[in-house]
Tab-separated table of C-alpha atoms in Angstrom:
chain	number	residue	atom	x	y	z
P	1	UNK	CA	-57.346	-152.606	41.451
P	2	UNK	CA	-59.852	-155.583	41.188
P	3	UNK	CA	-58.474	-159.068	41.883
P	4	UNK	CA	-61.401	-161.247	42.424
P	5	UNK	CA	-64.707	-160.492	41.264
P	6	UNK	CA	-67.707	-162.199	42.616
P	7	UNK	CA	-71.080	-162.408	39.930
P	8	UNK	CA	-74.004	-164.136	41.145
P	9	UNK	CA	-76.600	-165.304	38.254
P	10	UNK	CA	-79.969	-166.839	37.831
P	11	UNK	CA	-80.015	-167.389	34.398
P	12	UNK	CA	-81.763	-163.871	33.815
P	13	UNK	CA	-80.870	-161.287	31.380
P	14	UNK	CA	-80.031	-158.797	34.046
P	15	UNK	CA	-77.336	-161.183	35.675
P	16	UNK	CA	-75.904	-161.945	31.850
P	17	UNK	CA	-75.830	-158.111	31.372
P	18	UNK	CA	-74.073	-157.796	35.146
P	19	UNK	CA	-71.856	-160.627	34.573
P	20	UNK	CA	-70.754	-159.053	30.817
P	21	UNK	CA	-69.726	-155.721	32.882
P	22	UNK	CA	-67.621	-158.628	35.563
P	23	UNK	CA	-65.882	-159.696	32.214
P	24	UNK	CA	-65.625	-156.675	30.573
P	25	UNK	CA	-63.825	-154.996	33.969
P	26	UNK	CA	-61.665	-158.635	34.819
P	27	UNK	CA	-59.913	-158.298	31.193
P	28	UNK	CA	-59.119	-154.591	32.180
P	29	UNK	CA	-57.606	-155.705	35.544
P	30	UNK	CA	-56.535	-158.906	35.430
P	31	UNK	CA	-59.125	-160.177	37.874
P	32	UNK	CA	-60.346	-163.666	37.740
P	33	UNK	CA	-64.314	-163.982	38.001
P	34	UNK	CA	-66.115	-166.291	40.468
P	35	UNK	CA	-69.352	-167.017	38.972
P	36	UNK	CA	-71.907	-168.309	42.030
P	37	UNK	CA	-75.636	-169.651	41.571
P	38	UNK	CA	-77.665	-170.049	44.732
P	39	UNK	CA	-80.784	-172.486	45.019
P	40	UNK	CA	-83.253	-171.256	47.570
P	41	UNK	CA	-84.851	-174.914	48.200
P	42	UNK	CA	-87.498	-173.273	50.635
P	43	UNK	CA	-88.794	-171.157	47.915
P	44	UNK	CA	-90.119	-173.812	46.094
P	45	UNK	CA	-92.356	-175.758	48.544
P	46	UNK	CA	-96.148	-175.237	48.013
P	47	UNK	CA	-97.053	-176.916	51.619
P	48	UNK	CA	-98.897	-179.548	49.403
P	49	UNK	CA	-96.071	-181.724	48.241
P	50	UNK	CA	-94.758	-185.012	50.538
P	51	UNK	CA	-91.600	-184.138	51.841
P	52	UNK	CA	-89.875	-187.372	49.879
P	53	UNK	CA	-91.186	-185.930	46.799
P	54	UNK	CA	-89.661	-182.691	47.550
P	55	UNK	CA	-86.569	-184.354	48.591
P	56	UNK	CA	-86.123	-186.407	45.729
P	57	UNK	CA	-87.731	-184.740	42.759
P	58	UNK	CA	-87.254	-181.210	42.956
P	59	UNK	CA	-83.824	-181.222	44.439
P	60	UNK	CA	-82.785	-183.043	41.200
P	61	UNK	CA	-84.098	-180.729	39.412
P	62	UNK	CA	-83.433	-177.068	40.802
P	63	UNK	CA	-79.481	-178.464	40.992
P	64	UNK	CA	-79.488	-179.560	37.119
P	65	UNK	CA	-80.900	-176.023	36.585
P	66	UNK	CA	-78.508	-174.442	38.549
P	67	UNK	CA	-75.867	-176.253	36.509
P	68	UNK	CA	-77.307	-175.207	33.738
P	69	UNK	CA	-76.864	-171.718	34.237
P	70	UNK	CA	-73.608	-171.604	35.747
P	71	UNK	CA	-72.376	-173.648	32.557
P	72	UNK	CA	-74.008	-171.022	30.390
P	73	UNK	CA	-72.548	-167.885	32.401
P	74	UNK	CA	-68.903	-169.860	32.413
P	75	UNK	CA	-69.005	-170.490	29.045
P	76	UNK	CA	-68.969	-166.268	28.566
P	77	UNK	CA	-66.315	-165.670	30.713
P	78	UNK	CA	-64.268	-168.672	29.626
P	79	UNK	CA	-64.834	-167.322	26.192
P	80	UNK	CA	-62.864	-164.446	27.088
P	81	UNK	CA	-59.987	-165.875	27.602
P	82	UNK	CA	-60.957	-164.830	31.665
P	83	UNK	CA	-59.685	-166.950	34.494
P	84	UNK	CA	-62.698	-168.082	36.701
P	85	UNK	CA	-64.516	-170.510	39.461
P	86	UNK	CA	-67.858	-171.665	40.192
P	87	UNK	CA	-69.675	-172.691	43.013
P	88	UNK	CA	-73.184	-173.523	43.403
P	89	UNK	CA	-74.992	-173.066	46.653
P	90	UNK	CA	-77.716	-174.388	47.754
P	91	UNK	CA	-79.859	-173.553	50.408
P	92	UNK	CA	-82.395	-173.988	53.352
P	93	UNK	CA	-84.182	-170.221	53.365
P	94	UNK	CA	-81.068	-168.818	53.691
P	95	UNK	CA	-81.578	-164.857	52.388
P	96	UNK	CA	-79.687	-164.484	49.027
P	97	UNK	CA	-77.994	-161.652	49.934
P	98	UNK	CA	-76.318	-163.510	52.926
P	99	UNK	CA	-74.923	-165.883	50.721
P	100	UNK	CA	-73.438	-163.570	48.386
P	101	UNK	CA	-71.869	-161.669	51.349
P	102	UNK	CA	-70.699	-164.343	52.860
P	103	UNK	CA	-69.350	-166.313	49.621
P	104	UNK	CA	-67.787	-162.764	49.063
P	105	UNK	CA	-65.794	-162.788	52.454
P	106	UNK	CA	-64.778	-166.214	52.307
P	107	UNK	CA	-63.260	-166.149	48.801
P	108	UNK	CA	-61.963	-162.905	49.526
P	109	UNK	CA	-63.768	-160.985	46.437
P	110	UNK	CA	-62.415	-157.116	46.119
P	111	UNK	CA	-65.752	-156.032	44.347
P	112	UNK	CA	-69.073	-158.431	43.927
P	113	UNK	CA	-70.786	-157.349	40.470
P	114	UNK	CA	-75.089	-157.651	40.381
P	115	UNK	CA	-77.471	-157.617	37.512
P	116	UNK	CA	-80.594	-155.897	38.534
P	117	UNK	CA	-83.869	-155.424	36.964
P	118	UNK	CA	-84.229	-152.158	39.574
P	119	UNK	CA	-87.596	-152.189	40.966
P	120	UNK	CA	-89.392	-149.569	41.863
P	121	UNK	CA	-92.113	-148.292	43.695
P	122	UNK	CA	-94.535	-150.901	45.464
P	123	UNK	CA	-92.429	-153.848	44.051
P	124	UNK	CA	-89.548	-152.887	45.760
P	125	UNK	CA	-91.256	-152.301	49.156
P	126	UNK	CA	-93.302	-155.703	48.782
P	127	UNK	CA	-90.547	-157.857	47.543
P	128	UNK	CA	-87.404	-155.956	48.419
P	129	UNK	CA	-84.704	-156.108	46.512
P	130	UNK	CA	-81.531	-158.717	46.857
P	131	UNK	CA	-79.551	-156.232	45.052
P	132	UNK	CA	-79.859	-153.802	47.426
P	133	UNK	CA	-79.657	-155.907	50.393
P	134	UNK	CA	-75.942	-157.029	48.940
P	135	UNK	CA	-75.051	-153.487	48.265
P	136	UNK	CA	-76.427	-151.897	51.985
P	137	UNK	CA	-74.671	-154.825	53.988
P	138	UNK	CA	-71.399	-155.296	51.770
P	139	UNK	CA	-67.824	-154.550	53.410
P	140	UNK	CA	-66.152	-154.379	49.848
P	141	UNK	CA	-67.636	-152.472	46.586
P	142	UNK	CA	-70.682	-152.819	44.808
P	143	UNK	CA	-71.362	-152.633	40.984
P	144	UNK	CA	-75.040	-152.458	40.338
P	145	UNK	CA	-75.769	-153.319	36.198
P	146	UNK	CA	-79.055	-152.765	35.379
P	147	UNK	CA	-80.921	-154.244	32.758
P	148	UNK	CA	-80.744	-152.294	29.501
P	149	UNK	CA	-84.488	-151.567	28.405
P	150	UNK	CA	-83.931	-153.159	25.129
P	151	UNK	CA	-83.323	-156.422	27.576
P	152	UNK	CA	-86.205	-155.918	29.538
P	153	UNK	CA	-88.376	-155.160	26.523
P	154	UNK	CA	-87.336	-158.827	25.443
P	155	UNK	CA	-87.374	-160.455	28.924
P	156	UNK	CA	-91.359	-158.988	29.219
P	157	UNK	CA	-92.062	-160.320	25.287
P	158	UNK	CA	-90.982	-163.941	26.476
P	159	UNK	CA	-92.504	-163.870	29.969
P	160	UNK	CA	-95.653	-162.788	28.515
P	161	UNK	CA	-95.560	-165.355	25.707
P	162	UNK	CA	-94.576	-168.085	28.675
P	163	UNK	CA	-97.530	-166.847	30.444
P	164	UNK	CA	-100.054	-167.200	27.364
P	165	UNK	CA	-98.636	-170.464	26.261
Protein backbone atom coordinates (compact mmCIF):
# COMPACT_ATOMS: atom_id res chain seq x y z
CA UNK A 1 0.00 0.00 0.00
CA UNK A 2 1.45 3.46 1.06
CA UNK A 3 5.18 3.61 1.84
CA UNK A 4 6.09 7.18 1.83
CA UNK A 5 3.75 9.86 2.27
CA UNK A 6 4.55 13.35 1.32
CA UNK A 7 2.41 16.40 3.52
CA UNK A 8 3.20 19.82 2.71
CA UNK A 9 2.10 22.52 5.54
CA UNK A 10 1.94 26.19 6.13
CA UNK A 11 1.09 26.28 9.50
CA UNK A 12 -2.77 26.47 8.56
CA UNK A 13 -5.52 24.50 9.97
CA UNK A 14 -6.29 22.88 6.68
CA UNK A 15 -2.63 21.43 6.33
CA UNK A 16 -2.88 20.23 10.30
CA UNK A 17 -6.27 18.62 9.35
CA UNK A 18 -4.43 17.08 5.94
CA UNK A 19 -1.41 16.13 7.74
CA UNK A 20 -3.73 14.31 10.75
CA UNK A 21 -5.37 12.16 7.74
CA UNK A 22 -1.10 11.51 6.54
CA UNK A 23 -0.79 10.17 10.22
CA UNK A 24 -3.86 8.66 10.66
CA UNK A 25 -3.30 6.51 7.10
CA UNK A 26 0.92 6.01 7.87
CA UNK A 27 -0.06 4.09 11.29
CA UNK A 28 -2.51 1.95 9.11
CA UNK A 29 0.28 1.17 6.57
CA UNK A 30 3.35 1.45 7.96
CA UNK A 31 4.34 4.45 5.88
CA UNK A 32 6.77 6.94 7.15
CA UNK A 33 5.61 10.72 6.60
CA UNK A 34 7.79 13.40 4.97
CA UNK A 35 6.60 16.59 6.28
CA UNK A 36 7.86 19.59 3.65
CA UNK A 37 7.38 23.52 4.16
CA UNK A 38 8.13 25.70 1.17
CA UNK A 39 9.10 29.54 1.46
CA UNK A 40 8.08 31.44 -1.61
CA UNK A 41 10.78 34.39 -1.03
CA UNK A 42 9.30 36.29 -4.16
CA UNK A 43 6.00 36.50 -2.56
CA UNK A 44 7.04 38.68 -0.05
CA UNK A 45 8.74 41.62 -1.84
CA UNK A 46 6.65 44.86 -1.95
CA UNK A 47 9.08 46.54 -4.77
CA UNK A 48 9.75 49.16 -1.95
CA UNK A 49 12.23 47.37 0.22
CA UNK A 50 16.37 47.58 -0.56
CA UNK A 51 17.34 44.41 -1.75
CA UNK A 52 19.99 44.00 1.43
CA UNK A 53 17.10 44.48 3.62
CA UNK A 54 15.24 41.84 1.90
CA UNK A 55 18.23 39.71 1.88
CA UNK A 56 19.05 39.97 5.32
CA UNK A 57 15.90 40.64 7.29
CA UNK A 58 13.18 38.82 5.86
CA UNK A 59 15.07 35.75 4.86
CA UNK A 60 15.78 35.35 8.64
CA UNK A 61 12.65 35.55 9.30
CA UNK A 62 10.35 33.57 6.75
CA UNK A 63 13.11 30.50 7.51
CA UNK A 64 12.57 30.75 11.49
CA UNK A 65 8.85 30.62 10.54
CA UNK A 66 9.18 27.90 8.40
CA UNK A 67 10.95 26.09 11.23
CA UNK A 68 8.46 26.86 13.26
CA UNK A 69 5.88 25.10 11.57
CA UNK A 70 7.61 22.14 10.48
CA UNK A 71 8.60 21.66 14.31
CA UNK A 72 4.94 22.01 15.18
CA UNK A 73 3.62 19.53 12.33
CA UNK A 74 6.69 16.97 13.43
CA UNK A 75 5.91 17.14 16.76
CA UNK A 76 2.18 15.42 15.66
CA UNK A 77 3.51 12.85 13.74
CA UNK A 78 6.41 12.11 16.07
CA UNK A 79 3.76 11.92 18.69
CA UNK A 80 2.43 9.02 17.02
CA UNK A 81 4.93 6.98 17.37
CA UNK A 82 5.22 7.66 13.13
CA UNK A 83 8.56 7.47 11.43
CA UNK A 84 9.19 10.79 9.48
CA UNK A 85 11.58 13.56 7.62
CA UNK A 86 11.55 17.11 7.01
CA UNK A 87 12.78 19.33 4.58
CA UNK A 88 12.28 22.89 4.15
CA UNK A 89 12.43 24.53 0.78
CA UNK A 90 12.91 27.61 -0.05
CA UNK A 91 12.39 29.38 -3.03
CA UNK A 92 12.89 32.03 -5.87
CA UNK A 93 9.04 32.17 -7.45
CA UNK A 94 9.17 28.78 -7.93
CA UNK A 95 5.15 27.62 -8.23
CA UNK A 96 4.29 25.57 -5.05
CA UNK A 97 2.90 22.94 -6.75
CA UNK A 98 6.24 22.29 -8.65
CA UNK A 99 7.94 21.84 -5.60
CA UNK A 100 5.68 19.44 -4.13
CA UNK A 101 5.80 17.40 -7.39
CA UNK A 102 9.07 17.46 -7.69
CA UNK A 103 10.03 16.84 -3.83
CA UNK A 104 7.42 13.97 -4.44
CA UNK A 105 9.49 12.33 -7.36
CA UNK A 106 12.71 12.74 -5.86
CA UNK A 107 11.92 11.15 -2.48
CA UNK A 108 9.96 8.71 -4.19
CA UNK A 109 6.48 9.45 -2.23
CA UNK A 110 3.62 6.67 -3.21
CA UNK A 111 0.75 9.21 -2.33
CA UNK A 112 1.34 13.18 -1.42
CA UNK A 113 -1.53 14.15 1.20
CA UNK A 114 -2.97 18.21 0.93
CA UNK A 115 -4.99 20.24 3.32
CA UNK A 116 -7.25 22.48 1.41
CA UNK A 117 -9.50 25.21 2.34
CA UNK A 118 -11.41 24.38 -1.31
CA UNK A 119 -12.15 27.55 -2.94
CA UNK A 120 -14.71 28.21 -4.92
CA UNK A 121 -16.14 30.29 -7.38
CA UNK A 122 -14.20 33.63 -8.32
CA UNK A 123 -11.44 32.80 -5.71
CA UNK A 124 -10.50 29.86 -7.33
CA UNK A 125 -10.37 31.36 -10.87
CA UNK A 126 -8.43 34.57 -9.50
CA UNK A 127 -6.02 32.83 -7.27
CA UNK A 128 -6.09 29.24 -8.44
CA UNK A 129 -5.64 26.73 -6.33
CA UNK A 130 -2.10 24.87 -5.36
CA UNK A 131 -4.11 21.98 -4.38
CA UNK A 132 -5.38 21.42 -7.50
CA UNK A 133 -2.41 22.21 -9.45
CA UNK A 134 -0.58 19.18 -7.30
CA UNK A 135 -3.48 16.93 -7.88
CA UNK A 136 -3.95 17.75 -12.04
CA UNK A 137 -0.05 17.39 -12.64
CA UNK A 138 0.77 14.47 -10.06
CA UNK A 139 2.13 10.98 -11.47
CA UNK A 140 1.28 9.20 -8.06
CA UNK A 141 -2.12 9.64 -5.90
CA UNK A 142 -3.67 12.48 -4.45
CA UNK A 143 -5.53 12.84 -1.06
CA UNK A 144 -7.34 16.11 -0.92
CA UNK A 145 -8.46 16.91 3.14
CA UNK A 146 -10.50 19.67 3.35
CA UNK A 147 -10.96 21.83 6.11
CA UNK A 148 -13.76 20.74 8.43
CA UNK A 149 -16.22 23.83 8.77
CA UNK A 150 -15.91 23.78 12.44
CA UNK A 151 -12.00 24.64 11.44
CA UNK A 152 -12.79 27.18 9.13
CA UNK A 153 -15.40 28.72 11.41
CA UNK A 154 -12.32 29.16 13.86
CA UNK A 155 -9.65 30.02 11.24
CA UNK A 156 -12.30 33.10 10.00
CA UNK A 157 -12.94 34.08 14.05
CA UNK A 158 -9.02 34.58 14.39
CA UNK A 159 -8.35 36.12 10.97
CA UNK A 160 -11.02 38.51 11.58
CA UNK A 161 -9.88 39.30 15.12
CA UNK A 162 -6.08 39.63 13.48
CA UNK A 163 -7.59 41.93 11.08
CA UNK A 164 -9.42 44.23 13.79
CA UNK A 165 -6.55 44.17 16.15
Amino acid sequence: MYTRILVPVDGSDAATQGLREAAALAQLTGATVRVIHVIDQLSHVTGFESYSAYSGYIVVHLREQGEKILDTACALVRDAGIPFERKLYETGGARLARVVLEDARAWGADLIVLGTHGPTGADRFFLGSGAEEVSRYASIPVLLVRLCESHADDEARDVAATTAA
